[in-house]
Amino acid sequence: MSRIRGAVAALAMLLAPSLAPAQTAAPTAAPAVSDNVVRLGVLTDVSGPYADFSGPGSMVAARMAAEDQGGRVLGKPIEVVGGDHQNKPDVGAALARRWIDTDRVDMIIDMPNSAVALAVQQVGRERNRIIINTSAASTELTGRQCSPVGFHWVLDSYALTSGITRAVMAQGGRSWYYLTVDYEGGYAQERGSEAVVNAEGGRVLGRARHPLNTGDFSSFLLQAQSSRAQVVALANAGTDTVNAVKQAGEFALTRQGQRLVGFFVNITDIKSLGLETAQGVVSVDAWYWDQNEESRAFARRFAERHRGVMPTQYQAGVYSGVRHWLKAIEAAGTDEAMAVAAKMRELPVDDVFARGGRVRADGRHVHDVHLVEVKKPGESTGPWDLYRILSTVPGDQAFRPLAEGGCPLVQP
C-alpha cells in the first residue's frame, strides 16, 4: 500500500463508527458513568514519522481491548475515537481539550512524541481526565511533571537507554557520540544514556541535533564519523531511525569500526530496513509478538485487522492500557478519573502485554523488559521473525527508582 493510500485508510479507520452507539445503552442508574457512555480517545500520529509503530495500529489495539471487554463496562457501551496530533503540542492539547469539554471523552491514550504527551498530560491534570502515555519516552511524565491522573505504560528514556548503554560499554564501547532528534523525547534518551556513560567512566565525544522527520542525515553522520567515537547512538525514533541507519551504512560507519546503537527501535523499523542492513543491532523491547503462544495468538488477531503487520510493543501497550483502565472502572464502580486512577494503582497488570505488572504512585507501569538482537538473514524463519531475546530485565531494575524521579505525588 502506498503512503498516500495508507494515510487515507488510516483516517477512514479513525473516523469509523464506534464499537457501540450511545443510543443502544440499556437504561440503568446504578453505575456512575458519565453520559451513560465510556469514551476513550486514541491521540496518535496518523501519517508522520511515528505512524508505523503507533498510529492507525494503536487504534486497532484500542478497539480490540474494548471488544475483549465485551464492548461494555458497568453495563454501558464503550466508544473509541481517534485523532492525529500532527506531532505538534498545541494541536494535541487543543484536540484533547475539545474531546474532554465537548465530546466528553473519559480517557486519552498513546501520544507518540514526548512534547505532545507532556502537553496533553497537563490538559488531563487541569480537567481531571485519565491520560495514559504509551508511546512517549520522557521520564518527566512520571517525574517533576507527574499527574494524579497520568500514567506511563510502556518504555521511557531510562528503560530505553540505561540497560543497552551498560551492555555496549561492557563490550568495549567506551566513547560515545549522540545523534539526537531536536525535542524533549530525544533529549531524554540522550540524557539517560550519557548519565550511564559518565557513571561508568566513559567519554562523550560530541552530539548533533537534527530536526524531526529528517530525510538527509549526511552532515550529521559526517560529524559522528569525524569524532572517531566507538559508539554512534541514535536518540530518535520512527522514520528518523530508519533513515539514519540506512545512511550510516552508505557512509560505512560500522565497516570502519564504529558501532551503531538505536535506543528507540521497533520491529516495524527492522522490517523496513531488512535484516541484511539491521542484523546485529541490539535494542530494548518491552514486548515481542513471538514470545509465547498467547502473544502469538494476539499478534495474529491484530495482523488480520492491520494489513498483515505484527503489533509493536507500543501498540500492545495501548491494548494493555485500555484493558487495565476498563478493569479499574469496573472495580471503582464509576468512570470518575480520581476514583479510577486509584484503582489503576491498586490493581495488578496481568494481560498479554505484562504479567505481574504494577503501577507506582508516580503513574509508572513497572514491568519486565527484554534485551533483543536483530537476527541475521539466515537465522530468520519467516517475514516477522526478526529478534532474538538475549535476556529479560526485571521491572524493578529496568525503570528509574521511584525516589529519584522528583514526582510531587511521592512521599519523601
Tab-separated table of C-alpha atoms in Angstrom:
chain	number	residue	atom	x	y	z
A	1	MET	CA	0.000	0.000	0.000
A	2	SER	CA	1.385	3.382	-0.885
A	3	ARG	CA	1.965	6.054	1.765
A	4	ILE	CA	-0.998	8.101	0.491
A	5	ARG	CA	-3.362	5.159	0.446
A	6	GLY	CA	-2.128	4.151	3.889
A	7	ALA	CA	-2.874	7.598	5.273
A	8	VAL	CA	-6.342	7.640	3.680
A	9	ALA	CA	-7.081	4.190	5.092
A	10	ALA	CA	-5.845	5.276	8.491
A	11	LEU	CA	-8.057	8.367	8.511
A	12	ALA	CA	-11.021	6.300	7.389
A	13	MET	CA	-10.454	3.930	10.285
A	14	LEU	CA	-10.099	6.778	12.760
A	15	LEU	CA	-13.429	8.162	11.645
A	16	ALA	CA	-15.145	4.762	11.641
A	17	PRO	CA	-18.233	4.241	13.836
A	18	SER	CA	-17.675	3.353	17.472
A	19	LEU	CA	-17.973	-0.149	18.843
A	20	ALA	CA	-21.411	0.518	20.259
A	21	PRO	CA	-23.505	3.672	19.713
A	22	ALA	CA	-24.697	5.512	22.774
A	23	GLN	CA	-28.386	5.047	21.965
A	24	THR	CA	-28.077	1.279	22.489
A	25	ALA	CA	-27.210	1.672	26.171
A	26	ALA	CA	-29.669	-0.010	28.498
A	27	PRO	CA	-31.250	2.482	30.928
A	28	THR	CA	-29.742	1.742	34.303
A	29	ALA	CA	-28.996	4.265	37.045
A	30	ALA	CA	-26.806	2.084	39.267
A	31	PRO	CA	-23.288	2.626	37.851
A	32	ALA	CA	-21.953	6.189	37.983
A	33	VAL	CA	-20.977	6.511	34.320
A	34	SER	CA	-20.961	9.973	32.785
A	35	ASP	CA	-23.264	10.363	29.765
A	36	ASN	CA	-24.142	6.657	30.021
A	37	VAL	CA	-21.133	6.060	27.738
A	38	VAL	CA	-17.465	5.288	28.463
A	39	ARG	CA	-15.367	7.094	25.844
A	40	LEU	CA	-11.676	6.813	25.129
A	41	GLY	CA	-9.613	8.742	22.620
A	42	VAL	CA	-6.528	7.459	20.804
A	43	LEU	CA	-4.374	10.527	20.134
A	44	THR	CA	-1.641	9.484	17.738
A	45	ASP	CA	0.489	10.183	14.659
A	46	VAL	CA	-1.592	9.089	11.679
A	47	SER	CA	0.836	9.617	8.794
A	48	GLY	CA	4.036	11.145	10.194
A	49	PRO	CA	7.338	9.598	11.327
A	50	TYR	CA	5.773	7.631	14.205
A	51	ALA	CA	2.756	6.237	12.366
A	52	ASP	CA	4.239	2.771	11.821
A	53	PHE	CA	4.925	1.898	15.465
A	54	SER	CA	1.815	3.625	16.870
A	55	GLY	CA	-0.609	5.428	14.520
A	56	PRO	CA	-3.518	3.503	12.998
A	57	GLY	CA	-2.251	0.316	14.665
A	58	SER	CA	-2.826	1.885	18.070
A	59	MET	CA	-6.436	2.462	17.068
A	60	VAL	CA	-6.728	-1.212	16.123
A	61	ALA	CA	-5.307	-2.234	19.503
A	62	ALA	CA	-7.691	0.038	21.421
A	63	ARG	CA	-10.703	-1.385	19.597
A	64	MET	CA	-9.511	-4.924	20.307
A	65	ALA	CA	-9.255	-4.096	24.015
A	66	ALA	CA	-12.773	-2.680	24.070
A	67	GLU	CA	-14.114	-5.732	22.250
A	68	ASP	CA	-12.358	-8.094	24.642
A	69	GLN	CA	-14.119	-6.257	27.468
A	70	GLY	CA	-17.377	-7.226	25.754
A	71	GLY	CA	-17.915	-3.745	24.307
A	72	ARG	CA	-19.415	-2.566	27.593
A	73	VAL	CA	-18.298	-1.650	31.097
A	74	LEU	CA	-20.647	-1.265	34.081
A	75	GLY	CA	-23.401	-2.071	31.617
A	76	LYS	CA	-22.593	0.956	29.446
A	77	PRO	CA	-21.221	0.976	25.884
A	78	ILE	CA	-17.593	1.762	25.146
A	79	GLU	CA	-16.836	4.263	22.392
A	80	VAL	CA	-13.411	4.624	20.776
A	81	VAL	CA	-12.456	7.796	18.889
A	82	GLY	CA	-9.172	8.700	17.230
A	83	GLY	CA	-7.281	11.802	16.179
A	84	ASP	CA	-3.991	12.994	14.689
A	85	HIS	CA	-1.805	15.298	16.808
A	86	GLN	CA	0.495	16.012	13.812
A	87	ASN	CA	3.474	15.960	16.218
A	88	LYS	CA	2.521	19.456	17.386
A	89	PRO	CA	1.953	20.027	21.125
A	90	ASP	CA	-0.551	22.835	20.518
A	91	VAL	CA	-2.576	20.671	18.121
A	92	GLY	CA	-2.547	17.736	20.541
A	93	ALA	CA	-3.536	19.855	23.530
A	94	ALA	CA	-6.330	21.585	21.596
A	95	LEU	CA	-7.762	18.274	20.410
A	96	ALA	CA	-7.569	16.871	23.949
A	97	ARG	CA	-9.473	19.892	25.305
A	98	ARG	CA	-12.152	19.545	22.633
A	99	TRP	CA	-12.534	15.840	23.282
A	100	ILE	CA	-12.913	16.416	27.015
A	101	ASP	CA	-15.003	19.602	27.011
A	102	THR	CA	-17.269	18.908	24.032
A	103	ASP	CA	-17.154	15.188	23.269
A	104	ARG	CA	-16.988	14.048	26.916
A	105	VAL	CA	-14.017	11.721	26.417
A	106	ASP	CA	-13.044	9.987	29.680
A	107	MET	CA	-9.510	8.832	28.837
A	108	ILE	CA	-6.830	9.680	26.236
A	109	ILE	CA	-4.100	7.226	25.273
A	110	ASP	CA	-0.976	6.803	23.088
A	111	MET	CA	0.724	10.193	22.267
A	112	PRO	CA	3.914	9.313	20.402
A	113	ASN	CA	6.115	12.451	20.731
A	114	SER	CA	7.066	13.486	24.272
A	115	ALA	CA	6.349	17.182	23.745
A	116	VAL	CA	2.763	16.321	22.787
A	117	ALA	CA	2.479	13.833	25.663
A	118	LEU	CA	3.559	16.400	28.253
A	119	ALA	CA	1.107	18.970	26.884
A	120	VAL	CA	-1.790	16.502	26.894
A	121	GLN	CA	-0.960	15.261	30.392
A	122	GLN	CA	-1.264	18.859	31.591
A	123	VAL	CA	-4.711	19.092	29.994
A	124	GLY	CA	-5.733	15.899	31.786
A	125	ARG	CA	-4.496	17.283	35.101
A	126	GLU	CA	-6.462	20.516	34.614
A	127	ARG	CA	-9.678	18.790	33.551
A	128	ASN	CA	-9.487	15.652	35.723
A	129	ARG	CA	-9.235	13.078	32.944
A	130	ILE	CA	-7.140	9.918	32.764
A	131	ILE	CA	-4.133	10.198	30.422
A	132	ILE	CA	-2.179	7.031	29.548
A	133	ASN	CA	1.032	7.712	27.661
A	134	THR	CA	2.099	4.544	25.879
A	135	SER	CA	4.419	5.763	23.086
A	136	ALA	CA	6.243	8.787	24.527
A	137	ALA	CA	9.717	8.454	26.089
A	138	SER	CA	10.230	11.349	28.505
A	139	THR	CA	10.670	10.371	32.164
A	140	GLU	CA	9.265	13.815	33.031
A	141	LEU	CA	5.823	12.229	32.642
A	142	THR	CA	6.419	10.414	35.938
A	143	GLY	CA	8.987	12.913	37.261
A	144	ARG	CA	8.535	16.567	38.060
A	145	GLN	CA	5.507	16.817	35.728
A	146	CYS	CA	3.726	13.719	37.044
A	147	SER	CA	-0.037	13.829	37.470
A	148	PRO	CA	-2.502	12.092	39.810
A	149	VAL	CA	-4.466	11.072	36.695
A	150	GLY	CA	-1.432	10.486	34.440
A	151	PHE	CA	0.199	7.138	33.623
A	152	HIS	CA	3.245	5.996	31.637
A	153	TRP	CA	2.683	2.489	30.315
A	154	VAL	CA	5.417	1.050	28.070
A	155	LEU	CA	9.047	2.246	27.940
A	156	ASP	CA	10.651	5.542	28.882
A	157	SER	CA	14.045	7.073	28.240
A	158	TYR	CA	15.527	5.491	31.377
A	159	ALA	CA	14.483	1.959	30.395
A	160	LEU	CA	15.368	2.552	26.736
A	161	THR	CA	18.875	3.789	27.369
A	162	SER	CA	20.381	2.626	30.659
A	163	GLY	CA	20.458	-1.131	30.039
A	164	ILE	CA	21.691	-1.011	26.469
A	165	THR	CA	24.346	1.600	27.314
A	166	ARG	CA	25.739	-0.591	30.084
A	167	ALA	CA	25.725	-3.650	27.802
A	168	VAL	CA	27.574	-1.863	24.996
A	169	MET	CA	30.111	-0.373	27.411
A	170	ALA	CA	30.766	-3.822	28.860
A	171	GLN	CA	31.609	-4.941	25.327
A	172	GLY	CA	34.208	-2.188	24.944
A	173	GLY	CA	32.181	0.804	23.752
A	174	ARG	CA	33.749	3.486	25.930
A	175	SER	CA	33.435	6.639	23.766
A	176	TRP	CA	30.061	7.877	22.510
A	177	TYR	CA	28.592	10.318	20.016
A	178	TYR	CA	24.861	11.137	20.071
A	179	LEU	CA	22.676	11.828	17.051
A	180	THR	CA	19.556	13.260	18.694
A	181	VAL	CA	16.158	14.401	17.423
A	182	ASP	CA	15.647	18.023	18.452
A	183	TYR	CA	12.833	17.816	21.026
A	184	GLU	CA	12.282	16.502	24.537
A	185	GLY	CA	11.968	12.811	23.610
A	186	GLY	CA	15.418	12.820	22.012
A	187	TYR	CA	16.981	14.879	24.799
A	188	ALA	CA	15.616	12.427	27.371
A	189	GLN	CA	17.184	9.447	25.592
A	190	GLU	CA	20.499	11.270	25.322
A	191	ARG	CA	20.459	12.303	28.996
A	192	GLY	CA	19.675	8.781	30.164
A	193	SER	CA	22.498	7.207	28.200
A	194	GLU	CA	25.025	9.939	28.971
A	195	ALA	CA	24.426	9.534	32.703
A	196	VAL	CA	25.415	5.867	32.416
A	197	VAL	CA	28.450	6.654	30.231
A	198	ASN	CA	29.714	9.180	32.789
A	199	ALA	CA	28.993	6.903	35.746
A	200	GLU	CA	30.843	4.014	34.103
A	201	GLY	CA	33.905	6.127	33.313
A	202	GLY	CA	33.286	6.516	29.579
A	203	ARG	CA	33.528	9.644	27.447
A	204	VAL	CA	31.026	11.608	25.364
A	205	LEU	CA	32.882	12.991	22.345
A	206	GLY	CA	30.048	15.030	20.879
A	207	ARG	CA	26.440	15.320	19.845
A	208	ALA	CA	24.394	16.590	16.911
A	209	ARG	CA	20.739	17.647	16.943
A	210	HIS	CA	18.577	17.016	13.903
A	211	PRO	CA	15.019	18.180	13.110
A	212	LEU	CA	12.103	15.774	13.395
A	213	ASN	CA	11.412	13.853	10.180
A	214	THR	CA	14.862	14.433	8.645
A	215	GLY	CA	15.454	12.982	5.195
A	216	ASP	CA	19.165	13.696	4.823
A	217	PHE	CA	21.482	12.703	7.681
A	218	SER	CA	24.726	13.092	5.737
A	219	SER	CA	26.065	16.167	7.572
A	220	PHE	CA	25.200	14.691	10.984
A	221	LEU	CA	26.790	11.350	10.158
A	222	LEU	CA	29.947	13.048	8.894
A	223	GLN	CA	30.243	14.796	12.264
A	224	ALA	CA	29.775	11.485	14.053
A	225	GLN	CA	32.327	9.827	11.801
A	226	SER	CA	34.919	12.537	12.327
A	227	SER	CA	34.519	12.297	16.124
A	228	ARG	CA	36.043	8.779	15.992
A	229	ALA	CA	33.682	7.733	18.771
A	230	GLN	CA	33.439	3.984	19.220
A	231	VAL	CA	29.649	4.182	19.503
A	232	VAL	CA	27.242	6.331	17.493
A	233	ALA	CA	23.935	6.334	19.365
A	234	LEU	CA	20.664	7.210	17.652
A	235	ALA	CA	18.456	9.106	20.106
A	236	ASN	CA	15.486	9.319	17.746
A	237	ALA	CA	12.667	7.092	16.509
A	238	GLY	CA	10.484	6.001	13.605
A	239	THR	CA	11.489	7.032	10.103
A	240	ASP	CA	14.318	9.135	11.557
A	241	THR	CA	15.931	5.972	12.922
A	242	VAL	CA	15.330	4.079	9.688
A	243	ASN	CA	16.845	6.845	7.550
A	244	ALA	CA	19.836	7.267	9.868
A	245	VAL	CA	20.643	3.534	9.862
A	246	LYS	CA	20.347	3.296	6.083
A	247	GLN	CA	22.600	6.282	5.501
A	248	ALA	CA	25.079	5.161	8.146
A	249	GLY	CA	25.513	2.046	6.030
A	250	GLU	CA	26.223	4.198	2.979
A	251	PHE	CA	28.907	6.047	4.973
A	252	ALA	CA	30.348	2.700	6.082
A	253	LEU	CA	30.354	3.698	9.752
A	254	THR	CA	30.228	0.127	11.034
A	255	ARG	CA	32.720	-1.185	8.480
A	256	GLN	CA	35.163	1.449	9.714
A	257	GLY	CA	34.842	0.232	13.295
A	258	GLN	CA	32.104	2.397	14.792
A	259	ARG	CA	29.131	0.691	16.390
A	260	LEU	CA	25.593	1.894	15.705
A	261	VAL	CA	23.129	1.680	18.581
A	262	GLY	CA	19.428	2.521	18.340
A	263	PHE	CA	17.585	3.382	21.539
A	264	PHE	CA	14.035	3.637	20.184
A	265	VAL	CA	13.891	0.753	17.699
A	266	ASN	CA	10.735	-1.157	16.770
A	267	ILE	CA	10.063	-4.253	14.702
A	268	THR	CA	8.469	-2.046	12.052
A	269	ASP	CA	11.805	-0.228	11.706
A	270	ILE	CA	13.687	-3.520	11.325
A	271	LYS	CA	11.144	-4.746	8.792
A	272	SER	CA	11.634	-1.562	6.779
A	273	LEU	CA	15.431	-1.791	6.978
A	274	GLY	CA	15.672	-5.506	6.233
A	275	LEU	CA	17.827	-7.985	8.118
A	276	GLU	CA	20.761	-7.531	5.770
A	277	THR	CA	21.068	-3.904	6.905
A	278	ALA	CA	19.891	-4.207	10.519
A	279	GLN	CA	21.442	-7.534	11.584
A	280	GLY	CA	23.264	-7.424	14.903
A	281	VAL	CA	21.592	-4.247	16.161
A	282	VAL	CA	20.927	-4.530	19.892
A	283	SER	CA	17.983	-2.734	21.458
A	284	VAL	CA	15.430	-2.885	24.251
A	285	ASP	CA	11.874	-4.091	23.694
A	286	ALA	CA	9.067	-4.251	26.229
A	287	TRP	CA	7.063	-6.838	24.287
A	288	TYR	CA	7.704	-9.076	21.278
A	289	TRP	CA	4.981	-10.841	19.346
A	290	ASP	CA	6.834	-14.204	19.247
A	291	GLN	CA	7.377	-14.617	22.999
A	292	ASN	CA	4.793	-17.332	23.678
A	293	GLU	CA	1.524	-18.831	22.434
A	294	GLU	CA	-0.584	-16.065	23.988
A	295	SER	CA	1.445	-13.285	22.358
A	296	ARG	CA	1.410	-15.092	19.006
A	297	ALA	CA	-2.384	-15.524	19.123
A	298	PHE	CA	-2.849	-11.834	19.956
A	299	ALA	CA	-0.473	-10.845	17.160
A	300	ARG	CA	-2.328	-12.935	14.585
A	301	ARG	CA	-5.642	-11.296	15.535
A	302	PHE	CA	-4.035	-7.868	15.286
A	303	ALA	CA	-2.375	-8.608	11.933
A	304	GLU	CA	-5.688	-9.721	10.420
A	305	ARG	CA	-7.005	-6.203	11.089
A	306	HIS	CA	-3.842	-4.285	10.252
A	307	ARG	CA	-2.706	-5.272	6.755
A	308	GLY	CA	-0.773	-8.320	7.955
A	309	VAL	CA	1.553	-6.227	10.144
A	310	MET	CA	2.531	-7.593	13.551
A	311	PRO	CA	1.942	-5.324	16.574
A	312	THR	CA	4.773	-3.282	18.031
A	313	GLN	CA	5.455	-3.039	21.746
A	314	TYR	CA	3.643	0.315	21.833
A	315	GLN	CA	0.519	-0.976	20.103
A	316	ALA	CA	0.427	-3.922	22.502
A	317	GLY	CA	0.838	-1.350	25.271
A	318	VAL	CA	-2.252	0.536	24.064
A	319	TYR	CA	-4.220	-2.700	24.306
A	320	SER	CA	-2.931	-3.272	27.843
A	321	GLY	CA	-3.534	0.307	28.986
A	322	VAL	CA	-7.132	0.271	27.761
A	323	ARG	CA	-7.839	-3.121	29.349
A	324	HIS	CA	-6.418	-2.018	32.695
A	325	TRP	CA	-8.373	1.239	32.637
A	326	LEU	CA	-11.618	-0.626	31.905
A	327	LYS	CA	-10.938	-3.104	34.700
A	328	ALA	CA	-10.321	-0.173	37.050
A	329	ILE	CA	-13.674	1.364	36.077
A	330	GLU	CA	-15.375	-1.935	36.923
A	331	ALA	CA	-13.590	-2.080	40.267
A	332	ALA	CA	-14.322	1.568	41.103
A	333	GLY	CA	-17.952	1.409	40.015
A	334	THR	CA	-17.555	4.721	38.186
A	335	ASP	CA	-15.604	6.344	35.365
A	336	GLU	CA	-14.688	9.372	37.542
A	337	ALA	CA	-10.981	9.963	36.974
A	338	MET	CA	-9.593	10.132	40.514
A	339	ALA	CA	-11.503	7.032	41.627
A	340	VAL	CA	-10.361	5.120	38.548
A	341	ALA	CA	-6.758	6.314	38.943
A	342	ALA	CA	-6.705	4.953	42.495
A	343	LYS	CA	-7.866	1.551	41.269
A	344	MET	CA	-5.328	1.580	38.422
A	345	ARG	CA	-2.562	1.990	41.014
A	346	GLU	CA	-4.087	-0.691	43.228
A	347	LEU	CA	-4.786	-3.477	40.707
A	348	PRO	CA	-2.026	-5.688	39.242
A	349	VAL	CA	-1.495	-5.625	35.479
A	350	ASP	CA	-1.980	-9.126	34.084
A	351	ASP	CA	-2.626	-9.386	30.377
A	352	VAL	CA	-0.925	-10.317	27.111
A	353	PHE	CA	1.465	-7.375	27.458
A	354	ALA	CA	2.624	-7.864	31.055
A	355	ARG	CA	2.363	-10.458	33.807
A	356	GLY	CA	2.757	-9.271	37.362
A	357	GLY	CA	2.992	-5.632	36.327
A	358	ARG	CA	2.213	-2.911	38.825
A	359	VAL	CA	1.541	0.830	38.776
A	360	ARG	CA	3.534	3.018	41.156
A	361	ALA	CA	2.450	6.187	42.933
A	362	ASP	CA	4.078	8.297	40.189
A	363	GLY	CA	1.990	6.579	37.490
A	364	ARG	CA	4.862	4.466	36.128
A	365	HIS	CA	3.760	0.991	34.992
A	366	VAL	CA	6.595	-1.312	36.095
A	367	HIS	CA	7.066	-4.477	34.038
A	368	ASP	CA	9.817	-6.682	32.658
A	369	VAL	CA	11.676	-5.598	29.506
A	370	HIS	CA	13.878	-7.534	27.108
A	371	LEU	CA	17.299	-7.003	25.607
A	372	VAL	CA	16.984	-8.110	21.969
A	373	GLU	CA	19.271	-8.588	18.995
A	374	VAL	CA	18.266	-8.435	15.348
A	375	LYS	CA	18.767	-11.793	13.651
A	376	LYS	CA	20.975	-12.458	10.673
A	377	PRO	CA	19.100	-13.196	7.417
A	378	GLY	CA	19.985	-16.885	7.575
A	379	GLU	CA	18.601	-17.218	11.112
A	380	SER	CA	15.113	-15.927	10.299
A	381	THR	CA	12.362	-18.438	9.557
A	382	GLY	CA	9.641	-16.004	8.487
A	383	PRO	CA	8.913	-12.414	7.431
A	384	TRP	CA	8.399	-11.219	11.034
A	385	ASP	CA	10.950	-13.497	12.711
A	386	LEU	CA	13.281	-10.592	13.445
A	387	TYR	CA	14.529	-10.740	17.044
A	388	ARG	CA	16.420	-12.988	19.384
A	389	ILE	CA	15.689	-12.268	23.049
A	390	LEU	CA	19.085	-12.086	24.767
A	391	SER	CA	17.886	-11.524	28.323
A	392	THR	CA	14.964	-10.298	30.404
A	393	VAL	CA	15.435	-7.372	32.781
A	394	PRO	CA	13.081	-7.308	35.798
A	395	GLY	CA	10.940	-4.192	36.011
A	396	ASP	CA	12.486	-3.050	39.292
A	397	GLN	CA	15.841	-2.863	37.508
A	398	ALA	CA	14.584	-1.597	34.153
A	399	PHE	CA	12.892	1.595	35.357
A	400	ARG	CA	14.149	4.581	37.320
A	401	PRO	CA	13.826	4.141	41.098
A	402	LEU	CA	10.704	5.824	42.456
A	403	ALA	CA	12.624	8.061	44.859
A	404	GLU	CA	14.820	9.512	42.087
A	405	GLY	CA	12.097	10.921	39.845
A	406	GLY	CA	11.094	14.038	41.758
A	407	CYS	CA	7.363	13.358	41.385
A	408	PRO	CA	5.434	15.539	43.878
A	409	LEU	CA	2.964	12.675	44.424
A	410	VAL	CA	5.678	10.533	46.013
A	411	GLN	CA	6.055	10.931	49.750
A	412	PRO	CA	9.686	11.514	50.844
